Amino acid sequence: MTERPVDARIPGFYKLDLEARHAELRARFGLTDADLDVLANGAGLRWDRADKMIENCIGVFGLPVGLGLNLRINGVDRVVPMVVEEPSVVAAVSNMARVVRDAGGFTGDADPPIMIGQVQLLDAPDPEAAVAALLANRALILARANAVHPNMAARGAGARDLEVRRFDAPWPMIVLHLLIDCADAMGANAINAMAEGVAPLVESLTGGRVCLRILSNLADRRCARATCRVPVSLLDTPDHDGREVAAGIETAWKFADVCPYRAATHNKGVMNGIDAVAIATGNDWRSVEAGAHAFAARDGRYRSLTEWRVEGDVLVGRIELPMAVGTVGGSTQVHPTIQVLRKLLGVDSAGELGVVMAAVGLAQNMAALRALATEGIQRGHMALHARSVALAAGAEGELVDRIADDLVQRGEIKLHTAQAILQSLREADA
Ligand code: MEV
């Protein structure tokens, strides 16, 4: 485990070139030359290793890794690796984390790492008796589940409890939930193996027929939460009073709270940050996505994952969502880049990782709502997008920023304009 950085603020990090950023990582987080080599040029995952991860492998796909800065969570500084192709996501998190930091940082907590394994039971001759039999044989079923994974039980984790859900028309069935403590793993393999392991017992206890045996991605027993409390005076901008900004953020949240069309976009922004950390830490981001959106619809209407309210002179933001992530198992140990990024993040448990991800989601959402409720999203977005356009036009090295600046100044961030600028710069050089 790396030592905690004293300070997650690295002033001017974004202005440094790549070499200088790596020098900071070496000095502040003790990354070695070998670690930095893994990060450079997407060299981490070799294709012969990738070939062992999936089928029909033909290569390795690169994505940028950015470092989210300024986060202070429960009094601990964190720099957060984020893998994402969209400009402005890393900057947004870092900027809002800096504002929240000035207000004392985020607080957060996570539930115990309980996941749900589902066993679908059909054709029970007497459904009521079947439900009663499953509940009466709780200890036997849990023991059978834990026998599938004795190591897990030995580490103090494993199947803890069960519950039974009964569905009637139009599709009568009984569904057994195994509630499994997965410790610091996401747990998918163990959960599925346990669900499969108890199936014969479930059939013999009920006289029914088991069909599906699989985890649920609605991991609502394993939620993470984060909160921030920001005095409105910290939200002042050159063009807007902080109180106005805070009120705008609250109004933007209300829009997502009442309207699913807006909530989908609002939550997409939240997941911009959360997915980026999930990928950087080797977690199954599709699972986190599925859990988040199902949770957002838990009361029958799809709503915001966050809540923003102005309370007196303070803007209070909260987020809660399922966080089925692990710090051991899965691809966390297979991908060399992930191992280096984990050194930077330095979390000790899955619960801690979940809280970091929740705070990142809240920061991301705060940035989006602040921009949307004031100057609009396009100004900041387009300035960053200009670089991608310059790259797409064929610019390289220092020409990328030169052309991007030019595009922004012209207020015309278009591919053909970038191509024309590049052409004229090349002609001038020649
Ligand atoms: C873009 O990737 C995300 C936003 O649309 C989120 C939002 O609207 O809240 C800016």
Coordinates of C-alpha atoms and ligand atoms in Angstrom, one line a residue:
M1 CA 0.0 0.0 0.0
T2 CA 1.3 3.4 -0.9
E3 CA 1.5 6.1 1.7
R4 CA -1.3 8.6 1.6
P5 CA -0.4 11.8 -0.3
V6 CA -0.3 14.7 2.1
D7 CA -2.1 16.9 -0.3
A8 CA -4.3 15.9 -3.3
R9 CA -3.9 19.4 -4.6
I10 CA -1.2 19.5 -7.2
P11 CA -1.4 23.2 -8.4
G12 CA -0.8 23.7 -12.1
F13 CA -0.8 19.9 -12.8
Y14 CA -2.8 20.5 -16.0
K15 CA -0.2 22.9 -17.3
L16 CA 2.6 20.4 -17.0
D17 CA 3.8 18.3 -20.0
L18 CA 3.5 14.5 -19.7
E19 CA 7.1 14.0 -18.6
A20 CA 6.6 16.6 -15.8
R21 CA 3.4 15.0 -14.7
H22 CA 5.1 11.6 -14.4
A23 CA 7.9 13.3 -12.4
E24 CA 5.2 14.5 -9.9
L25 CA 3.8 10.9 -9.7
R26 CA 7.2 9.6 -9.0
A27 CA 7.9 12.2 -6.3
R28 CA 4.5 12.3 -4.6
F29 CA 3.3 8.7 -4.9
G30 CA 6.4 6.7 -5.2
L31 CA 5.7 5.4 -8.7
T32 CA 8.7 3.6 -10.1
D33 CA 10.1 3.8 -13.6
A34 CA 8.5 0.5 -14.3
D35 CA 5.1 1.8 -13.2
L36 CA 5.5 4.9 -15.3
D37 CA 6.5 2.7 -18.3
V38 CA 3.2 0.9 -17.9
L39 CA 1.3 4.2 -18.1
A40 CA 3.2 5.6 -21.1
N41 CA 1.9 4.9 -24.6
G42 CA -0.8 2.4 -23.4
A43 CA 1.9 -0.1 -22.9
G44 CA 0.3 -1.7 -19.9
L45 CA -1.8 -4.5 -21.3
R46 CA 0.1 -6.7 -23.8
W47 CA -1.9 -8.3 -26.4
D48 CA -0.8 -11.8 -25.5
R49 CA -2.3 -11.2 -22.0
A50 CA -5.4 -9.6 -23.5
D51 CA -5.8 -12.8 -25.6
K52 CA -6.3 -14.7 -22.3
M53 CA -9.0 -12.2 -21.1
I54 CA -11.5 -12.4 -23.9
E55 CA -12.3 -14.5 -27.0
N56 CA -11.3 -13.7 -30.6
C57 CA -8.9 -11.1 -29.3
I58 CA -7.3 -9.1 -32.0
G59 CA -5.5 -6.3 -30.1
V60 CA -5.7 -3.8 -27.3
F61 CA -7.7 -0.6 -27.2
G62 CA -6.2 2.5 -25.6
L63 CA -8.1 5.3 -23.7
P64 CA -6.7 8.3 -21.9
V65 CA -6.1 8.1 -18.1
G66 CA -6.6 11.4 -16.3
L67 CA -6.0 12.2 -12.6
G68 CA -8.9 13.7 -10.7
L69 CA -7.4 16.1 -8.1
N70 CA -8.4 17.9 -5.0
L71 CA -10.7 15.3 -3.5
R72 CA -10.8 15.2 0.3
I73 CA -13.2 12.5 1.5
N74 CA -13.8 11.8 5.2
G75 CA -10.7 13.9 6.0
V76 CA -8.4 11.9 3.6
D77 CA -6.9 13.3 0.5
R78 CA -7.4 11.3 -2.7
V79 CA -6.1 11.6 -6.2
V80 CA -8.4 9.6 -8.4
P81 CA -7.5 7.9 -11.7
M82 CA -10.2 8.2 -14.3
V83 CA -10.3 6.4 -17.7
V84 CA -12.5 8.3 -20.1
E85 CA -12.5 9.6 -23.6
E86 CA -14.8 12.6 -23.0
P87 CA -13.2 16.0 -22.5
S88 CA -14.1 18.0 -19.5
V89 CA -15.0 15.1 -17.2
V90 CA -11.7 15.1 -15.3
A91 CA -11.5 18.9 -15.1
A92 CA -15.1 19.1 -13.9
V93 CA -14.5 16.7 -11.0
S94 CA -11.2 18.4 -10.1
N95 CA -12.7 21.8 -10.1
M96 CA -15.7 21.0 -8.0
A97 CA -13.6 18.9 -5.6
R98 CA -11.5 22.0 -5.1
V99 CA -14.6 24.0 -4.1
V100 CA -15.9 21.3 -1.8
R101 CA -12.4 20.9 -0.3
D102 CA -12.5 24.6 0.7
A103 CA -15.7 23.7 2.6
G104 CA -14.1 20.8 4.4
G105 CA -14.4 18.1 1.8
F106 CA -16.9 15.3 1.2
T107 CA -18.2 12.9 3.8
G108 CA -19.5 9.5 2.9
D109 CA -20.1 5.9 4.0
A110 CA -20.9 2.6 2.4
D111 CA -23.1 -0.4 3.4
P112 CA -21.6 -3.7 4.2
P113 CA -20.7 -5.5 1.0
I114 CA -23.8 -7.6 0.7
M115 CA -24.8 -8.7 -2.8
I116 CA -27.9 -10.7 -3.9
G117 CA -27.8 -14.0 -5.7
Q118 CA -31.2 -15.0 -7.2
V119 CA -32.6 -18.5 -7.7
Q120 CA -35.7 -18.6 -9.8
L121 CA -38.1 -21.4 -8.8
L122 CA -41.0 -22.5 -11.1
D123 CA -43.8 -25.1 -10.9
A124 CA -43.8 -25.4 -7.1
P125 CA -46.9 -27.6 -6.5
D126 CA -47.9 -25.6 -3.3
P127 CA -46.3 -22.1 -3.6
E128 CA -47.2 -21.2 0.0
A129 CA -45.7 -24.3 1.4
A130 CA -42.6 -23.8 -0.8
V131 CA -42.0 -20.3 0.6
A132 CA -42.4 -21.7 4.1
A133 CA -40.0 -24.6 3.5
L134 CA -37.3 -22.2 2.1
L135 CA -37.6 -19.9 5.1
A136 CA -37.7 -22.8 7.6
N137 CA -34.5 -24.3 6.1
R138 CA -32.6 -21.0 6.1
A139 CA -29.6 -22.4 8.0
L140 CA -29.4 -25.5 5.8
I141 CA -29.5 -23.4 2.6
L142 CA -26.9 -21.0 3.9
A143 CA -24.6 -23.8 4.9
R144 CA -24.9 -25.4 1.4
A145 CA -24.1 -22.0 -0.2
N146 CA -21.1 -21.5 2.0
A147 CA -19.9 -25.0 1.3
V148 CA -19.4 -23.9 -2.3
H149 CA -16.9 -21.3 -1.1
P150 CA -15.3 -22.4 2.1
N151 CA -12.4 -19.9 1.7
M152 CA -14.8 -17.0 1.7
A153 CA -16.5 -18.2 4.9
A154 CA -13.0 -18.7 6.5
R155 CA -12.3 -15.0 5.7
G156 CA -15.5 -14.0 7.6
A157 CA -17.5 -13.4 4.4
G158 CA -20.0 -15.6 2.6
A159 CA -23.8 -16.2 2.5
R160 CA -25.4 -14.4 5.5
D161 CA -29.1 -14.6 5.1
L162 CA -31.9 -15.2 2.6
E163 CA -35.2 -13.8 1.6
V164 CA -38.0 -15.2 -0.5
R165 CA -40.1 -13.2 -3.0
R166 CA -43.3 -14.6 -4.5
F167 CA -44.8 -13.4 -7.8
D168 CA -48.3 -14.3 -9.0
A169 CA -50.0 -13.5 -12.2
P170 CA -49.0 -13.1 -15.0
W171 CA -45.9 -15.2 -14.4
P172 CA -46.2 -17.1 -11.1
M173 CA -42.8 -17.9 -9.6
I174 CA -40.8 -17.9 -6.4
V175 CA -37.5 -16.2 -6.2
L176 CA -35.0 -17.0 -3.5
H177 CA -32.4 -14.3 -2.6
L178 CA -29.2 -15.3 -1.1
L179 CA -27.7 -12.3 0.7
I180 CA -23.9 -12.8 0.4
D181 CA -21.1 -10.8 2.1
C182 CA -18.5 -10.4 -0.7
A183 CA -15.9 -8.6 1.5
D184 CA -13.6 -6.7 -0.8
A185 CA -14.5 -8.5 -4.0
M186 CA -17.3 -7.5 -6.4
G187 CA -18.2 -11.1 -6.0
A188 CA -20.0 -12.1 -9.2
N189 CA -18.3 -15.5 -9.6
A190 CA -18.8 -16.5 -6.0
I191 CA -22.5 -15.3 -6.0
N192 CA -23.3 -17.2 -9.2
A193 CA -21.5 -20.4 -7.9
M194 CA -23.5 -20.2 -4.6
A195 CA -26.8 -19.7 -6.4
E196 CA -26.0 -22.7 -8.6
G197 CA -24.8 -24.7 -5.6
V198 CA -28.1 -24.3 -3.6
A199 CA -30.4 -25.1 -6.6
P200 CA -30.7 -28.9 -6.0
L201 CA -31.5 -28.3 -2.4
V202 CA -34.1 -25.7 -3.3
E203 CA -35.8 -28.1 -5.7
S204 CA -35.8 -30.9 -3.1
L205 CA -37.3 -28.7 -0.4
T206 CA -40.1 -27.3 -2.6
G207 CA -40.8 -29.9 -5.2
G208 CA -40.3 -27.1 -7.8
R209 CA -38.0 -26.6 -10.7
V210 CA -35.1 -24.2 -10.6
C211 CA -34.4 -22.2 -13.7
L212 CA -32.1 -19.1 -13.4
R213 CA -29.3 -18.9 -10.9
I214 CA -27.5 -15.5 -11.1
L215 CA -26.5 -12.4 -9.2
S216 CA -28.7 -9.3 -9.2
N217 CA -27.1 -6.1 -10.4
L218 CA -29.6 -4.1 -8.4
A219 CA -27.1 -4.2 -5.5
D220 CA -29.3 -2.1 -3.2
R221 CA -27.9 -3.7 0.0
R222 CA -24.5 -2.4 -1.0
C223 CA -25.0 1.3 -1.5
A224 CA -22.4 4.1 -1.1
R225 CA -23.3 7.6 -0.1
A226 CA -21.5 11.0 -0.3
T227 CA -22.5 14.4 1.0
C228 CA -21.0 17.9 0.6
R229 CA -22.0 21.1 2.3
V230 CA -20.8 24.2 0.5
P231 CA -21.3 27.7 1.7
V232 CA -22.9 29.7 -1.1
S233 CA -20.1 32.3 -0.9
L234 CA -17.7 29.7 -2.3
L235 CA -19.8 29.4 -5.4
D236 CA -19.3 33.0 -6.6
T237 CA -18.1 33.3 -10.1
P238 CA -17.0 36.5 -12.0
D239 CA -20.4 36.7 -13.6
H240 CA -22.7 35.1 -10.9
D241 CA -23.3 35.6 -7.2
G242 CA -22.8 32.3 -5.3
R243 CA -26.4 32.4 -3.9
E244 CA -27.7 32.6 -7.5
V245 CA -25.5 29.7 -8.5
A246 CA -26.7 27.5 -5.6
A247 CA -30.3 28.3 -6.3
G248 CA -29.6 27.4 -10.0
I249 CA -28.1 24.0 -9.0
E250 CA -31.2 23.3 -6.8
T251 CA -33.6 24.2 -9.6
A252 CA -31.6 22.0 -12.0
W253 CA -31.9 19.1 -9.6
K254 CA -35.6 19.7 -9.2
F255 CA -35.9 19.3 -13.0
A256 CA -34.3 15.9 -12.8
D257 CA -36.4 15.0 -9.8
V258 CA -39.7 15.5 -11.7
C259 CA -38.8 14.6 -15.3
P260 CA -37.3 11.3 -16.3
Y261 CA -36.1 12.7 -19.7
R262 CA -33.9 15.1 -17.8
A263 CA -33.0 12.6 -15.1
A264 CA -31.5 10.3 -17.7
T265 CA -29.1 13.0 -18.8
H266 CA -28.5 14.2 -15.3
N267 CA -27.6 10.7 -14.2
K268 CA -25.5 10.2 -17.3
G269 CA -23.4 13.1 -16.1
V270 CA -23.1 11.4 -12.7
M271 CA -21.9 8.2 -14.3
N272 CA -19.4 10.1 -16.5
G273 CA -17.3 10.3 -13.3
I274 CA -18.2 7.0 -11.7
D275 CA -17.7 4.8 -14.8
A276 CA -14.3 6.5 -15.4
V277 CA -13.1 5.4 -11.9
A278 CA -14.8 1.9 -12.3
I279 CA -12.7 1.4 -15.5
A280 CA -9.5 2.7 -14.0
T281 CA -9.9 0.3 -11.0
G282 CA -10.7 -2.7 -13.1
N283 CA -14.4 -2.9 -12.1
D284 CA -17.4 -4.0 -14.2
W285 CA -18.8 -0.6 -15.0
R286 CA -21.8 -2.1 -16.8
S287 CA -22.8 -3.7 -13.5
V288 CA -22.4 -0.3 -11.7
E289 CA -24.4 1.4 -14.5
A290 CA -27.2 -1.2 -14.3
G291 CA -27.4 -0.9 -10.6
A292 CA -27.4 2.8 -10.6
H293 CA -30.3 3.2 -13.1
A294 CA -32.4 0.5 -11.6
F295 CA -31.9 2.2 -8.2
A296 CA -32.9 5.5 -9.7
A297 CA -36.2 4.0 -10.7
R298 CA -36.8 2.2 -7.3
D299 CA -40.0 4.0 -6.4
G300 CA -41.6 3.4 -9.8
R301 CA -40.4 6.7 -11.4
Y302 CA -36.9 7.2 -12.8
R303 CA -35.3 10.0 -10.8
S304 CA -32.1 11.8 -10.0
L305 CA -29.4 9.8 -8.2
T306 CA -28.4 13.1 -6.4
E307 CA -30.2 15.7 -4.4
W308 CA -29.3 19.4 -4.1
R309 CA -30.9 21.8 -1.7
V310 CA -30.0 25.2 -0.5
E311 CA -30.2 25.2 3.3
G312 CA -29.8 28.7 4.6
D313 CA -26.4 29.9 3.3
V314 CA -25.2 26.4 2.4
L315 CA -25.7 24.3 -0.7
V316 CA -26.1 20.6 0.4
G317 CA -25.5 17.9 -2.1
R318 CA -26.1 14.2 -1.6
I319 CA -25.8 11.0 -3.6
E320 CA -26.7 7.4 -2.9
L321 CA -26.4 4.5 -5.3
P322 CA -25.5 0.8 -5.4
M323 CA -21.8 0.3 -5.7
A324 CA -20.9 -3.3 -6.6
V325 CA -17.2 -2.8 -6.9
G326 CA -14.2 -4.7 -5.6
T327 CA -10.6 -4.1 -4.8
V328 CA -9.6 -7.8 -5.2
G329 CA -10.5 -10.3 -7.9
G330 CA -11.8 -9.9 -11.4
S331 CA -9.5 -7.9 -13.7
T332 CA -8.2 -5.9 -10.8
Q333 CA -5.2 -8.2 -10.6
V334 CA -4.8 -9.0 -14.3
H335 CA -4.3 -5.7 -16.0
P336 CA -0.9 -4.1 -15.2
T337 CA -2.2 -0.5 -15.8
I338 CA -4.9 -1.0 -13.2
Q339 CA -2.4 -2.2 -10.7
V340 CA -0.4 1.1 -11.1
L341 CA -3.6 3.2 -10.9
R342 CA -4.6 1.4 -7.7
K343 CA -1.3 2.5 -6.2
L344 CA -2.2 6.1 -6.9
L345 CA -5.7 5.8 -5.5
G346 CA -4.5 3.8 -2.5
V347 CA -7.9 2.7 -1.1
D348 CA -7.9 -0.3 1.3
S349 CA -11.3 -1.7 0.9
A350 CA -14.2 -2.0 -1.5
G351 CA -16.3 0.2 0.7
E352 CA -13.8 2.9 0.7
L353 CA -13.6 2.7 -3.1
G354 CA -17.4 2.9 -3.3
V355 CA -17.4 6.2 -1.2
V356 CA -14.7 7.6 -3.5
M357 CA -16.8 6.8 -6.5
A358 CA -19.9 8.3 -5.0
A359 CA -18.0 11.5 -4.2
V360 CA -16.7 11.7 -7.8
G361 CA -20.2 11.2 -9.1
L362 CA -21.5 14.0 -6.9
A363 CA -18.6 16.3 -7.9
Q364 CA -19.3 15.6 -11.6
N365 CA -23.0 16.3 -11.2
M366 CA -22.3 19.6 -9.3
A367 CA -20.0 20.8 -12.1
A368 CA -22.6 20.0 -14.8
L369 CA -25.5 21.6 -12.9
R370 CA -23.4 24.7 -12.1
A371 CA -22.5 25.1 -15.8
L372 CA -26.0 24.4 -17.0
A373 CA -27.6 26.7 -14.6
T374 CA -25.3 29.6 -15.4
E375 CA -23.3 30.1 -18.6
G376 CA -24.5 26.8 -20.2
I377 CA -22.4 23.7 -20.9
Q378 CA -21.1 24.6 -24.3
R379 CA -18.5 27.2 -23.5
G380 CA -16.4 25.0 -21.3
H381 CA -17.1 21.9 -23.3
M382 CA -16.3 23.4 -26.6
A383 CA -13.0 24.8 -25.4
L384 CA -11.9 21.2 -24.5
H385 CA -13.6 19.7 -27.5
A386 CA -11.5 22.0 -29.7
R387 CA -8.4 19.9 -28.9
S388 CA -10.1 16.7 -30.1
V389 CA -11.1 18.6 -33.3
A390 CA -7.5 19.7 -33.8
L391 CA -6.3 16.1 -33.3
A392 CA -9.0 14.9 -35.8
A393 CA -7.7 17.5 -38.3
G394 CA -4.3 15.9 -38.1
A395 CA -2.5 18.2 -35.7
E396 CA 0.3 16.8 -33.5
G397 CA 2.4 18.1 -30.6
E398 CA 2.3 21.7 -29.8
L399 CA 0.1 22.4 -32.8
V400 CA -2.8 20.8 -31.1
D401 CA -3.1 23.5 -28.5
R402 CA -2.3 26.3 -30.9
I403 CA -5.1 25.2 -33.3
A404 CA -7.5 24.6 -30.4
D405 CA -6.9 28.1 -29.0
D406 CA -7.4 29.5 -32.5
L407 CA -10.7 27.6 -32.9
V408 CA -12.0 28.9 -29.6
Q409 CA -11.1 32.4 -30.4
R410 CA -12.9 32.3 -33.7
G411 CA -15.8 30.7 -31.9
E412 CA -15.9 28.1 -34.7
I413 CA -14.9 24.7 -33.4
K414 CA -15.3 22.8 -36.7
L415 CA -13.2 20.2 -38.4
H416 CA -12.9 22.0 -41.7
T417 CA -11.8 25.2 -39.9
A418 CA -9.1 23.2 -38.0
Q419 CA -8.0 21.6 -41.2
A420 CA -7.7 25.0 -42.9
I421 CA -5.7 26.4 -39.9
L422 CA -3.4 23.4 -40.0
Q423 CA -2.9 23.8 -43.7
S424 CA -2.0 27.5 -43.4
L425 CA 0.4 26.8 -40.5
R426 CA 2.2 24.1 -42.5
E427 CA 2.4 26.4 -45.5
A428 CA 3.8 29.2 -43.4
D429 CA 6.4 26.7 -42.0
A430 CA 7.3 25.5 -45.4
Ligands
MEV1 C1 -22.5 15.2 -20.7 O1 -21.6 14.1 -20.9 C2 -23.1 15.2 -19.4 C3 -24.2 16.3 -19.1 O2 -25.2 16.2 -20.1 C4 -24.8 16.0 -17.8 C5 -26.0 16.9 -17.4 O3 -26.7 17.4 -18.3 O4 -26.2 17.0 -16.2 C6 -23.5 17.6 -19.2

